[in-house]
Short mmCIF file of C-alpha atoms in Angstrom, two decimals:
data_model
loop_
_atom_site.label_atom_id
_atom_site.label_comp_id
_atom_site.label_asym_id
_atom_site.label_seq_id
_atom_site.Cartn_x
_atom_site.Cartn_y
_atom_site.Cartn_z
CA UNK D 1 0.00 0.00 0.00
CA UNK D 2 1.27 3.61 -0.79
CA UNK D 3 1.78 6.26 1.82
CA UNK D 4 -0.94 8.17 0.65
CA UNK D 5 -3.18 5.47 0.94
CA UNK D 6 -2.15 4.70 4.57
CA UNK D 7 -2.45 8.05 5.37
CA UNK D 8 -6.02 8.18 3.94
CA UNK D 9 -7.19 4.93 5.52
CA UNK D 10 -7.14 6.72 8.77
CA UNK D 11 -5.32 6.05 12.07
CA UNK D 12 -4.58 2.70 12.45
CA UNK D 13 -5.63 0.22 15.23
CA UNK D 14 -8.16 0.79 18.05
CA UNK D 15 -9.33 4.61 19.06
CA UNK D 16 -8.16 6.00 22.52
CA UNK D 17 -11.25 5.41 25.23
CA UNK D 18 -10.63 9.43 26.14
CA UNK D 19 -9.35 12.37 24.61
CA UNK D 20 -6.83 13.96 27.15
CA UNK D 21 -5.83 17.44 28.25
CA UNK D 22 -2.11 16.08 29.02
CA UNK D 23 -1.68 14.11 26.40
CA UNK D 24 -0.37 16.59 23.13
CA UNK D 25 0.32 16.04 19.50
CA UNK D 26 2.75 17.32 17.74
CA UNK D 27 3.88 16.44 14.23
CA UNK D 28 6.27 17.69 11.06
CA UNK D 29 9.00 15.99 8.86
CA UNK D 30 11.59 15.44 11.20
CA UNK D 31 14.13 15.76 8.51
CA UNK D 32 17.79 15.21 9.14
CA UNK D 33 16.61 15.79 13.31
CA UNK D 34 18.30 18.52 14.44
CA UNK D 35 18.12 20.60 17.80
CA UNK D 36 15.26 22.67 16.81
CA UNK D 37 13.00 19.84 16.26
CA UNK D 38 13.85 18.82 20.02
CA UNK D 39 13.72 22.01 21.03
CA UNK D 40 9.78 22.21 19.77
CA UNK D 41 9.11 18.70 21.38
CA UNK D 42 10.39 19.79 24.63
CA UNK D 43 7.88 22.61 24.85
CA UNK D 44 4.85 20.66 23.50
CA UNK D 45 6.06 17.91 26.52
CA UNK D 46 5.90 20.90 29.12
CA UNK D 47 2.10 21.42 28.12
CA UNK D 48 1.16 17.89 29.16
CA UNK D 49 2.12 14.56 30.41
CA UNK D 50 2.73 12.72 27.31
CA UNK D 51 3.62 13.44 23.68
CA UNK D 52 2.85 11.58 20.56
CA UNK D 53 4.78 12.58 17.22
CA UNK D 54 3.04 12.56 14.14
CA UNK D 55 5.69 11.37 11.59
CA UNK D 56 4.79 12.33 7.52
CA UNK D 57 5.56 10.13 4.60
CA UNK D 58 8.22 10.73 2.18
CA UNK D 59 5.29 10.87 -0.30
CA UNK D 60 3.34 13.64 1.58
CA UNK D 61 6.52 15.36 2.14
CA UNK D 62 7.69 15.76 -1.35
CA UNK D 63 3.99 16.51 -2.76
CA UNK D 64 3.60 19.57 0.06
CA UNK D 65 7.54 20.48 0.14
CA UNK D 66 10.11 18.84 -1.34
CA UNK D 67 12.20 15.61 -1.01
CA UNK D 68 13.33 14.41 1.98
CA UNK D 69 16.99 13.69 2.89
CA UNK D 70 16.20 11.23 5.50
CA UNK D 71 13.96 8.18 4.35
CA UNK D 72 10.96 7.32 7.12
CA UNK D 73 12.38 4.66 9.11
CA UNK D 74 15.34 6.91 9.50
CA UNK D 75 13.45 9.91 10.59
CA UNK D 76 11.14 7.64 13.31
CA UNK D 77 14.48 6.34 14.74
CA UNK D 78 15.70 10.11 15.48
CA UNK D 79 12.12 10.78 16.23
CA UNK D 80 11.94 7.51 18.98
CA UNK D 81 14.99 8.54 20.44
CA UNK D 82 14.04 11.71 21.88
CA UNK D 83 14.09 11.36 25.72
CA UNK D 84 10.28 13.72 25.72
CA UNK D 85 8.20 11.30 22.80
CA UNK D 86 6.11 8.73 24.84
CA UNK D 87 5.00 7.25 21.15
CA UNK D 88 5.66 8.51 17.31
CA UNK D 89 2.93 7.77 14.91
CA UNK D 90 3.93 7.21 11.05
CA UNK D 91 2.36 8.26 8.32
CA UNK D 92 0.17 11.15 9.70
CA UNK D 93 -1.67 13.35 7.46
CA UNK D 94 0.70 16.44 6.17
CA UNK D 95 -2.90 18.47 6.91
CA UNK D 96 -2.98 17.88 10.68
CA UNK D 97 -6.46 16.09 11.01
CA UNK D 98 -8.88 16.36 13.58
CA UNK D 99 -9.81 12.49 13.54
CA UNK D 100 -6.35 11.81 13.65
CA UNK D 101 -4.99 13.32 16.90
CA UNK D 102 -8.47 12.97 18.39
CA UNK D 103 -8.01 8.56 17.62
CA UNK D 104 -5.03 8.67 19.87
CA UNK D 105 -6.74 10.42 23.07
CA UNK D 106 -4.89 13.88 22.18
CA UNK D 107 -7.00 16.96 23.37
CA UNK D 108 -3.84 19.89 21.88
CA UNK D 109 -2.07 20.10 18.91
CA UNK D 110 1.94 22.36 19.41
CA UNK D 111 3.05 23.80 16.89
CA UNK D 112 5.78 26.49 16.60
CA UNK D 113 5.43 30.70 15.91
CA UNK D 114 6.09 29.68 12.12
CA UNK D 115 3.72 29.18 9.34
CA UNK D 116 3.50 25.50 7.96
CA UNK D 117 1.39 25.46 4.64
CA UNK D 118 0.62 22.71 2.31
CA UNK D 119 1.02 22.38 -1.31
CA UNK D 120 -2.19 24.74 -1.94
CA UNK D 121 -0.73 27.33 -0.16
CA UNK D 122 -3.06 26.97 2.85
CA UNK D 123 -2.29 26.69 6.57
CA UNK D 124 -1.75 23.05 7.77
CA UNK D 125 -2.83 23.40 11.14
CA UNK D 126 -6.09 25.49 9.88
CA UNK D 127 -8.96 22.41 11.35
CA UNK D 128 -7.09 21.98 14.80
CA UNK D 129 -6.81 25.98 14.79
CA UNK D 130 -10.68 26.50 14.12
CA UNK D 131 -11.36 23.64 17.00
CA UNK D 132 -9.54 25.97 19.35
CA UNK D 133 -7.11 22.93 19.96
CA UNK D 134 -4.15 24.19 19.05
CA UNK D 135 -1.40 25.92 21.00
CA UNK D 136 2.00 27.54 20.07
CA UNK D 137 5.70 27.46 21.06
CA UNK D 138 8.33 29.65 20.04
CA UNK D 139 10.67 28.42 17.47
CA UNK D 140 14.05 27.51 18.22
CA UNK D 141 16.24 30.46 16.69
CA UNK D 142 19.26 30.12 14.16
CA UNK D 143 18.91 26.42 13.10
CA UNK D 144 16.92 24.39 10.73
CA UNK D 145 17.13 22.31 8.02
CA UNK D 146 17.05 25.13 5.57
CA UNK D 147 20.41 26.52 7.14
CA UNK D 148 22.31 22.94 7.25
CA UNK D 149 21.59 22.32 3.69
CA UNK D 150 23.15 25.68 2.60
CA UNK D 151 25.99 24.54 5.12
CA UNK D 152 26.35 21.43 3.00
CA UNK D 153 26.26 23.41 -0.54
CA UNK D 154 28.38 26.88 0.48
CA UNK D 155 31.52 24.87 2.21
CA UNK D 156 30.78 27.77 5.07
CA UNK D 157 32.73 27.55 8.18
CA UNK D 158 31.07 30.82 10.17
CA UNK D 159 29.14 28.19 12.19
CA UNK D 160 32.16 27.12 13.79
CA UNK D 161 32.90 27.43 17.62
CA UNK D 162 36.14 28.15 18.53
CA UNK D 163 35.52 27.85 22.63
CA UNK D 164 32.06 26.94 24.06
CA UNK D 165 32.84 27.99 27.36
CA UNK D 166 33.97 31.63 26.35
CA UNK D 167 31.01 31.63 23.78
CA UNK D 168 28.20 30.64 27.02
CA UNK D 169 30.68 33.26 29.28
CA UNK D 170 29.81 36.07 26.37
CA UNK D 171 33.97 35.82 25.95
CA UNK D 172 33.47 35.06 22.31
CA UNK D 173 31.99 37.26 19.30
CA UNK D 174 31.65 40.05 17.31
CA UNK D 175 28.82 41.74 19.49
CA UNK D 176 29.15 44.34 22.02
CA UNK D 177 29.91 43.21 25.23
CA UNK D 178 26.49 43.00 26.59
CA UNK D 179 24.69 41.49 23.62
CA UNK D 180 27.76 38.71 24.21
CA UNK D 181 26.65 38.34 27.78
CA UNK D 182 22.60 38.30 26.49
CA UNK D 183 23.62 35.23 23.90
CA UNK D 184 25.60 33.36 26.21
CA UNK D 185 23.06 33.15 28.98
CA UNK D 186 20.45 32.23 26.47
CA UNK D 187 22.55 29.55 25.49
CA UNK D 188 23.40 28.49 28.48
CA UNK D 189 19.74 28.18 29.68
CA UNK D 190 18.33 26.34 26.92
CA UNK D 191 21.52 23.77 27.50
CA UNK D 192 19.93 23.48 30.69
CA UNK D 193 16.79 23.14 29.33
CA UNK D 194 18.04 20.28 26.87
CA UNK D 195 19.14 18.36 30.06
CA UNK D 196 15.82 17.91 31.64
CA UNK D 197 14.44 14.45 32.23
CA UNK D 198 11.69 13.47 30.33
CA UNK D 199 8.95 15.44 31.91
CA UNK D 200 11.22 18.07 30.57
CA UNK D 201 10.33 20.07 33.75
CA UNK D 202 12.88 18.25 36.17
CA UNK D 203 16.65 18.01 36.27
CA UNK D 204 17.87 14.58 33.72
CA UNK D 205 21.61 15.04 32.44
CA UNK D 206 24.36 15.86 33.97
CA UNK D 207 26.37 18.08 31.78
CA UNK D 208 30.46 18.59 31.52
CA UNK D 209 33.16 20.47 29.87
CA UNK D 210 36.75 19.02 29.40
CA UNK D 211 39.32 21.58 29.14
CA UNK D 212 42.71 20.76 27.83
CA UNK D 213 45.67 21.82 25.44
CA UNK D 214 44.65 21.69 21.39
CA UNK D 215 47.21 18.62 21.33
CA UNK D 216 45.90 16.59 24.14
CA UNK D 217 41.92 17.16 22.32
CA UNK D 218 43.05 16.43 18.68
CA UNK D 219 45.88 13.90 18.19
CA UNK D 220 48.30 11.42 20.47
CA UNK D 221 51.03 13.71 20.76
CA UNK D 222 49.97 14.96 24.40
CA UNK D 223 48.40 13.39 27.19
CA UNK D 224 46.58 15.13 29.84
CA UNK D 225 44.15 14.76 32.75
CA UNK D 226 42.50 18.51 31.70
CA UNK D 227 40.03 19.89 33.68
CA UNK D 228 36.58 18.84 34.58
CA UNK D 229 34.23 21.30 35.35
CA UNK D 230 30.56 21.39 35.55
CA UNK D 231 27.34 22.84 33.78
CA UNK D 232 24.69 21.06 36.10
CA UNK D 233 24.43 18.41 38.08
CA UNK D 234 21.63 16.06 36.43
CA UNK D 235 21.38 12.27 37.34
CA UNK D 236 24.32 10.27 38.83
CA UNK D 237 25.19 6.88 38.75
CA UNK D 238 22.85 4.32 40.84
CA UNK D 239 24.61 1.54 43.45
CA UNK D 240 25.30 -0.92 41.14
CA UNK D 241 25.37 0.68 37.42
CA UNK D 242 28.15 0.11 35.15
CA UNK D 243 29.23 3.90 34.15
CA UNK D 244 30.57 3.36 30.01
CA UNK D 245 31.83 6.14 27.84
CA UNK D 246 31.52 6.45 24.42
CA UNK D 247 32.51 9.45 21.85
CA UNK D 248 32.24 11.03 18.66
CA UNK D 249 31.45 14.15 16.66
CA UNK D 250 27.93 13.32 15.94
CA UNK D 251 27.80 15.45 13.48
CA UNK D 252 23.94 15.77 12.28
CA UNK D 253 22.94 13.40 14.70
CA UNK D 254 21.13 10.39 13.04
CA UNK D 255 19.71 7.35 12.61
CA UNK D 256 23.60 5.75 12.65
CA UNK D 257 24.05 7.34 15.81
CA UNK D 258 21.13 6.75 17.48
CA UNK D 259 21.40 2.73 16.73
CA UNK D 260 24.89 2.63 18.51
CA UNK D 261 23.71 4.20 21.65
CA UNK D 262 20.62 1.77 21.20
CA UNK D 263 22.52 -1.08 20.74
CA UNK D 264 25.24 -0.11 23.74
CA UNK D 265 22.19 -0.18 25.91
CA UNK D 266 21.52 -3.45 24.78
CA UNK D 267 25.16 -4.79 25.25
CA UNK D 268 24.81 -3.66 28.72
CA UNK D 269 21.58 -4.78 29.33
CA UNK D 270 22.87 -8.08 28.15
CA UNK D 271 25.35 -7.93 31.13
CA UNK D 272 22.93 -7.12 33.79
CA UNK D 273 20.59 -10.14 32.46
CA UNK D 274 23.66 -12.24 33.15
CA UNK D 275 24.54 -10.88 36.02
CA UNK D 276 20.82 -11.03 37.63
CA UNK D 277 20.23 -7.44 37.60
CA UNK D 278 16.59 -8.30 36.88
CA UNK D 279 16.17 -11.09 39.15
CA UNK D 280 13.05 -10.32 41.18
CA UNK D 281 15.19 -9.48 44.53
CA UNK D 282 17.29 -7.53 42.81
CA UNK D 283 14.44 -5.91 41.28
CA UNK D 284 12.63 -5.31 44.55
CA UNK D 285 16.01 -3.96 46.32
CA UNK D 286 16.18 -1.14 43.88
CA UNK D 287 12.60 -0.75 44.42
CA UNK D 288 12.21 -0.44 48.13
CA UNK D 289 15.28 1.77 48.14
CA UNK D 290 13.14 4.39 45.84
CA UNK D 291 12.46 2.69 42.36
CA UNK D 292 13.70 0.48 39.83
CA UNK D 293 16.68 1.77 37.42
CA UNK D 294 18.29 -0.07 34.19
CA UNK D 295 21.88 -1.24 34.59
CA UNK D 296 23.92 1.41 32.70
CA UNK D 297 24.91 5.19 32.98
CA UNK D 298 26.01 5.96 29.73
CA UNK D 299 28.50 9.11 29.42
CA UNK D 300 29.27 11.06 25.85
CA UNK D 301 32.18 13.06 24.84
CA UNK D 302 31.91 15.48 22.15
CA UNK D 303 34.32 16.46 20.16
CA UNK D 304 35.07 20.34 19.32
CA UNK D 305 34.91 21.92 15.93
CA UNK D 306 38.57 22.33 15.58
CA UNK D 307 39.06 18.97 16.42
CA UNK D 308 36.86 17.36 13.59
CA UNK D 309 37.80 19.72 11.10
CA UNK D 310 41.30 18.75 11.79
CA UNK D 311 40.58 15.42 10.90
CA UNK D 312 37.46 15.44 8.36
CA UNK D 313 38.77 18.79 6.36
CA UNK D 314 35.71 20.63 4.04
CA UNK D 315 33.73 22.42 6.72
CA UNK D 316 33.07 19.63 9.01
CA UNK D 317 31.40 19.37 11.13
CA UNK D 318 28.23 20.62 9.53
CA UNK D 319 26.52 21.50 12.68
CA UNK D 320 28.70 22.96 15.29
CA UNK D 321 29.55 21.61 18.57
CA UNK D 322 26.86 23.58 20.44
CA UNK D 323 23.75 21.85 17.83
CA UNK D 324 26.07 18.45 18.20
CA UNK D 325 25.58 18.45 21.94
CA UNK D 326 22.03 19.47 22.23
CA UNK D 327 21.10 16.62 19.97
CA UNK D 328 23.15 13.91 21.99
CA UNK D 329 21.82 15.75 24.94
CA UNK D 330 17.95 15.29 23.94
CA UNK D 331 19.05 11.77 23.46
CA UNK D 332 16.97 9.12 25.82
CA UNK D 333 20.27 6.57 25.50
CA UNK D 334 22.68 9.58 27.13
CA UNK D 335 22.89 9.98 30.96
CA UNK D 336 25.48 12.86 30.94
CA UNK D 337 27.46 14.33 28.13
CA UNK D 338 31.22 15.90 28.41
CA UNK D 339 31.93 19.16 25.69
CA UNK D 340 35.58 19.43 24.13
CA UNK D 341 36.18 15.93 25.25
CA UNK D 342 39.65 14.40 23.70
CA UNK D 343 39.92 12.88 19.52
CA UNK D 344 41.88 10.12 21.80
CA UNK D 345 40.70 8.82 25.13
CA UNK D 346 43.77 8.47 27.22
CA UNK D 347 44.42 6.40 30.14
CA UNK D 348 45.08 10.21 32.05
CA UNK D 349 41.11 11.38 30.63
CA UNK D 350 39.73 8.09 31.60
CA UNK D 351 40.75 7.70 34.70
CA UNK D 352 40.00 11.91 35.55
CA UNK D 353 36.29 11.68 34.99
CA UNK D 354 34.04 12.37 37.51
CA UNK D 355 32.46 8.98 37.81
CA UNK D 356 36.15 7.29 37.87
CA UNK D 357 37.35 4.82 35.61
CA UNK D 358 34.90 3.31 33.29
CA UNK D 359 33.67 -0.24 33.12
CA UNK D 360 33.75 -0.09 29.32
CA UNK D 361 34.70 2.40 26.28
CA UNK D 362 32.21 1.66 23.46
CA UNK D 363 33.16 1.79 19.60
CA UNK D 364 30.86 1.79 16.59
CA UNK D 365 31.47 1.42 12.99
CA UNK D 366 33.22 4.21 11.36
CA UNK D 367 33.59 5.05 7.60
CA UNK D 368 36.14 7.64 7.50
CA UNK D 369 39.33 8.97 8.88
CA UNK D 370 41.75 6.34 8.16
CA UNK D 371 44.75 6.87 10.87
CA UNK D 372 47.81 6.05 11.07
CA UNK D 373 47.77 5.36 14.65
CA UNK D 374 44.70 3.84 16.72
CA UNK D 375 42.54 6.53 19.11
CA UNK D 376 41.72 3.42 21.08
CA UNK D 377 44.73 2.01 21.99
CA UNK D 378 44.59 3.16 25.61
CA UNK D 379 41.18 1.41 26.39
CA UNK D 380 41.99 -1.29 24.62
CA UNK D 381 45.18 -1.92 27.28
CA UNK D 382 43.32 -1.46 30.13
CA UNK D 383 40.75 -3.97 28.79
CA UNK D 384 37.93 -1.83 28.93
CA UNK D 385 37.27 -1.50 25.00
CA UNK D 386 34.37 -2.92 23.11
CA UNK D 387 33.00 -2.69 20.04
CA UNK D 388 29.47 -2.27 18.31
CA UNK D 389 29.28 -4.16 14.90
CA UNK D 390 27.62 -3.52 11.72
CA UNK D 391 23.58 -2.72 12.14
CA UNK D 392 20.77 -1.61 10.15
CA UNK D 393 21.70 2.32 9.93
CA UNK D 394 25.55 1.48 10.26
CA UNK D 395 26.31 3.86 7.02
CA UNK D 396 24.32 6.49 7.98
CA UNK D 397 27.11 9.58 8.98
CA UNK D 398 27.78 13.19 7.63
CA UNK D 399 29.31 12.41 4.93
CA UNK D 400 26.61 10.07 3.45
CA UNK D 401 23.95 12.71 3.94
CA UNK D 402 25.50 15.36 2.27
CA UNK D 403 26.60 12.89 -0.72
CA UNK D 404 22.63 12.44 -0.53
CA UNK D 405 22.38 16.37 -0.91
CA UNK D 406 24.91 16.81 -3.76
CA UNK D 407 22.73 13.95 -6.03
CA UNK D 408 20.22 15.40 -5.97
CA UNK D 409 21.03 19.39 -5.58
CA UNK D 410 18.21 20.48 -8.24
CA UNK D 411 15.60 19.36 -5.98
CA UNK D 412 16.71 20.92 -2.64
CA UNK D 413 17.36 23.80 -4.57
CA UNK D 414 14.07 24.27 -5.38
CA UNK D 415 13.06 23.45 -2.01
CA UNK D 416 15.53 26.27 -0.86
CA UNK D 417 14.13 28.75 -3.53
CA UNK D 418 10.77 28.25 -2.30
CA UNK D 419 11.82 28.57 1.14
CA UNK D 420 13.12 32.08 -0.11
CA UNK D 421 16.60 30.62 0.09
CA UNK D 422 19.16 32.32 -2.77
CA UNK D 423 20.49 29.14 -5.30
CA UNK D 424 23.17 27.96 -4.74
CA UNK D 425 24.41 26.99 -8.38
CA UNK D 426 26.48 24.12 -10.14
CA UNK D 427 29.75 26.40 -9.36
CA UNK D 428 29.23 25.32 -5.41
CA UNK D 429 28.46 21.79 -5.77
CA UNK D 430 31.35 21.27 -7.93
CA UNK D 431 33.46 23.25 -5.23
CA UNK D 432 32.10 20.87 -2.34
CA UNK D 433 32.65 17.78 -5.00
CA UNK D 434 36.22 19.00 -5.49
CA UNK D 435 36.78 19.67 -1.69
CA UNK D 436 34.99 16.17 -0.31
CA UNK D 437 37.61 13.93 -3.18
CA UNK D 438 40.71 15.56 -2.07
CA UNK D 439 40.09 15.11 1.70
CA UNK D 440 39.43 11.49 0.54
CA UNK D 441 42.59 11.36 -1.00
CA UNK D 442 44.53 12.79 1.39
CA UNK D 443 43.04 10.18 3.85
CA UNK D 444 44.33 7.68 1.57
CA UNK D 445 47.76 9.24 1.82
CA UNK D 446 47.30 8.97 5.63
CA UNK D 447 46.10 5.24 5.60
CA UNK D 448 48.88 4.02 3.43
#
């Protein structure tokens, strides 16, 4: 069956008995998930007590907007993952649809401070508007998917960070002095934000920066315990979790990304089963000392920009390291994530963090950056490495999604021009062509 005809068949399965005040809708495309889609479902999950995301087809998608970078399994993943969705919903009408939200017991539909039409020109959210069921939350500013596709075509590097910590201490900038200070608290507050649990009203993540010499964060040439200092306090470890670190740039945070974390949690989970973590004593221990907890505390270190771009050339990393860590930090797989955090996980970094040593360093596949020297060595003598293996979403990275971009640059240029986005032109993809082939060869050069 086509998408349009699911989407026409109705909602499937059987209606909600209720339709309730807490329980909100909130639906889009989802594309290439980014911080400002998080952003919006962390608002809509403030209104209520649960949130179901309506997911559209590729089909409606490219008959209201465009194509799609992401395909629909790819975009429910990043959808799934976000520590504030209690269910996503595929296929749901690009025309949000009365019937629709009221079949799974949802009384509000949240929508952001932006206009959403469909192909016809007219509002989307026009029959949930006239029902006086809809509400509104401000848009996330400076990000969308509009702005990382023009990333992807221009080769532009102004999105670049040089230091987080200066730019949240207003340190870093070309504004005055007290529209520095303005930004940075902003900033700062909505990273706070991002580390709620997932009421998204109470403290979830703990979150970290790692401060060390340019050497010790982008090659093997230095090692250093750095600094550890703290954003806020979220969640700690429980009596008995195994605390595991894993890293990366996560550079527009997908589907590949997601199913490592997913499948680290099920490594581990593997381990507790083992190790009776969900015998029914064990069970009722954690209980009657305040509630039941999985077996893991999983810890992320991003990398900075100048780190990645060290190592990946072009203008990688697409999204910056601020977007980078509010997607891992929206993540429901993360526990705590650590900014800046070292290219090569040391014995000295390892054994500094504030949780101690950890019980395992996780590994996924990787596509790029042939090295001549291996980043995990250090684990891997202590005994603490493992590795994550080939799964379903396993070639799903950066660089595949903007190779999906280049193909087909025609059609996301007229999505851009219709967006009221300036063309970018055959010049700049063959620029970005040129650029992407000779970092491949000089990775070559660096693997041979």
């Amino acid at each position: 069956m086509s998408d349009k005809k699911l989407e026409d068949a109705g909602p499937p399965g059987e209606a909600a008995a209720e339709i309730l005040d807490g329980r909100i809708w909130i639906d889009g495309c989802f594309d290439f998930f980014h911080h400002g889609h998080a952003g919006a479902m962390l608002q809509a999950r403030q209104l209520g007590d649960e949130l179901y995301v309506g997911v559209h087809s590729d089909e409606s998608i490219m008959e209201n907007k465009g194509p799609t970078v992401m395909t629909l399994q790819e975009r429910i993943a990043a959808v799934d993952a976000c520590r504030w969705v209690t269910q996503s919903v595929p296929y749901a009408p690009y025309v949000t649809s009365l019937p629709w939200i009221s079949h799974y017991g949802c009384k509000y539909v949240v929508h952001g401070d932006d206009i959403t039409s469909d192909s016809s020109g007219e509002d989307c959210y026009r029959f949930v508007k006239a029902a006086g069921r809809f509400k509104v939350v401000k848009r996330t500013p400076s990000i969308s998917t509009t702005d990382l596709v023009g990333r992807m075509l221009l080769c532009t590097r102004t999105h670049f960070i040089k230091s987080l910590s200066r730019l949240l201490d207003g340190e870093e900038g070309s504004r005055t002095e007290s529209e520095r200070k303005a930004e940075g608290a902003a900033l700062t507050e909505r990273m706070r934000l991002y580390a709620s649990d997932e009421t998204g009203k109470r403290p979830g993540s703990s979150v970290w920066f790692w401060t060390a010499s340019i050497e010790a964060r982008g090659d093997h040439t230095e090692e250093e315990k750095g600094v550890f200092s703290s954003l806020c306090q979220g969640s700690q470890p429980q009596p008995g979790q195994r605390v595991v670190y894993v890293d990366g740039g996560f550079d527009l945070f997908s589907s590949g990304h997601i199913e490592f974390l997913r499948q680290v949690i099920k490594a581990e989970e593997k381990i507790g089963q083992d190790e009776g973590w969900y015998s029914t004593e064990a069970i009722q221990e954690r209980v009657g000392k305040g509630g039941d907890y999985g077996p893991v505390f999983v810890v992320a270190g991003v990398h900075d920009d100048e780190v990645i771009n060290h190592w990946k050339g072009v203008n990688y990393p697409i999204m910056n390291i601020y977007e980078r860590g509010l997607c891992v930090l929206q993540c429901r797989f993360i526990n705590s994530v650590i900014f800046g955090a070292p290219f090569m996980p040391t014995r000295a970094y390892l054994t500094s963090t504030p949780w101690g040593t950890p019980r395992a360093v996780y590994h996924g596949p990787t596509s790029f950056m042939p090295l001549t020297y291996d980043p995990y060595s250090a684990p891997k003598a202590m005994g603490i490495y493992r590795e994550i293996g080939e799964h379903e979403f396993s070639g799903v990275n950066a660089g595949q999604i903007v190779q999906r971009i280049l193909r087909s640059r025609d059609m996301y240029e007229e999505r851009q021009r219709v967006k009221g986005v300036k063309g970018i032109g055959e010049e700049a993809q063959r620029r970005r062509e040129t650029m992407e082939e000779e970092q491949y060869l000089k990775e070559k050069v660096n693997a041979a």
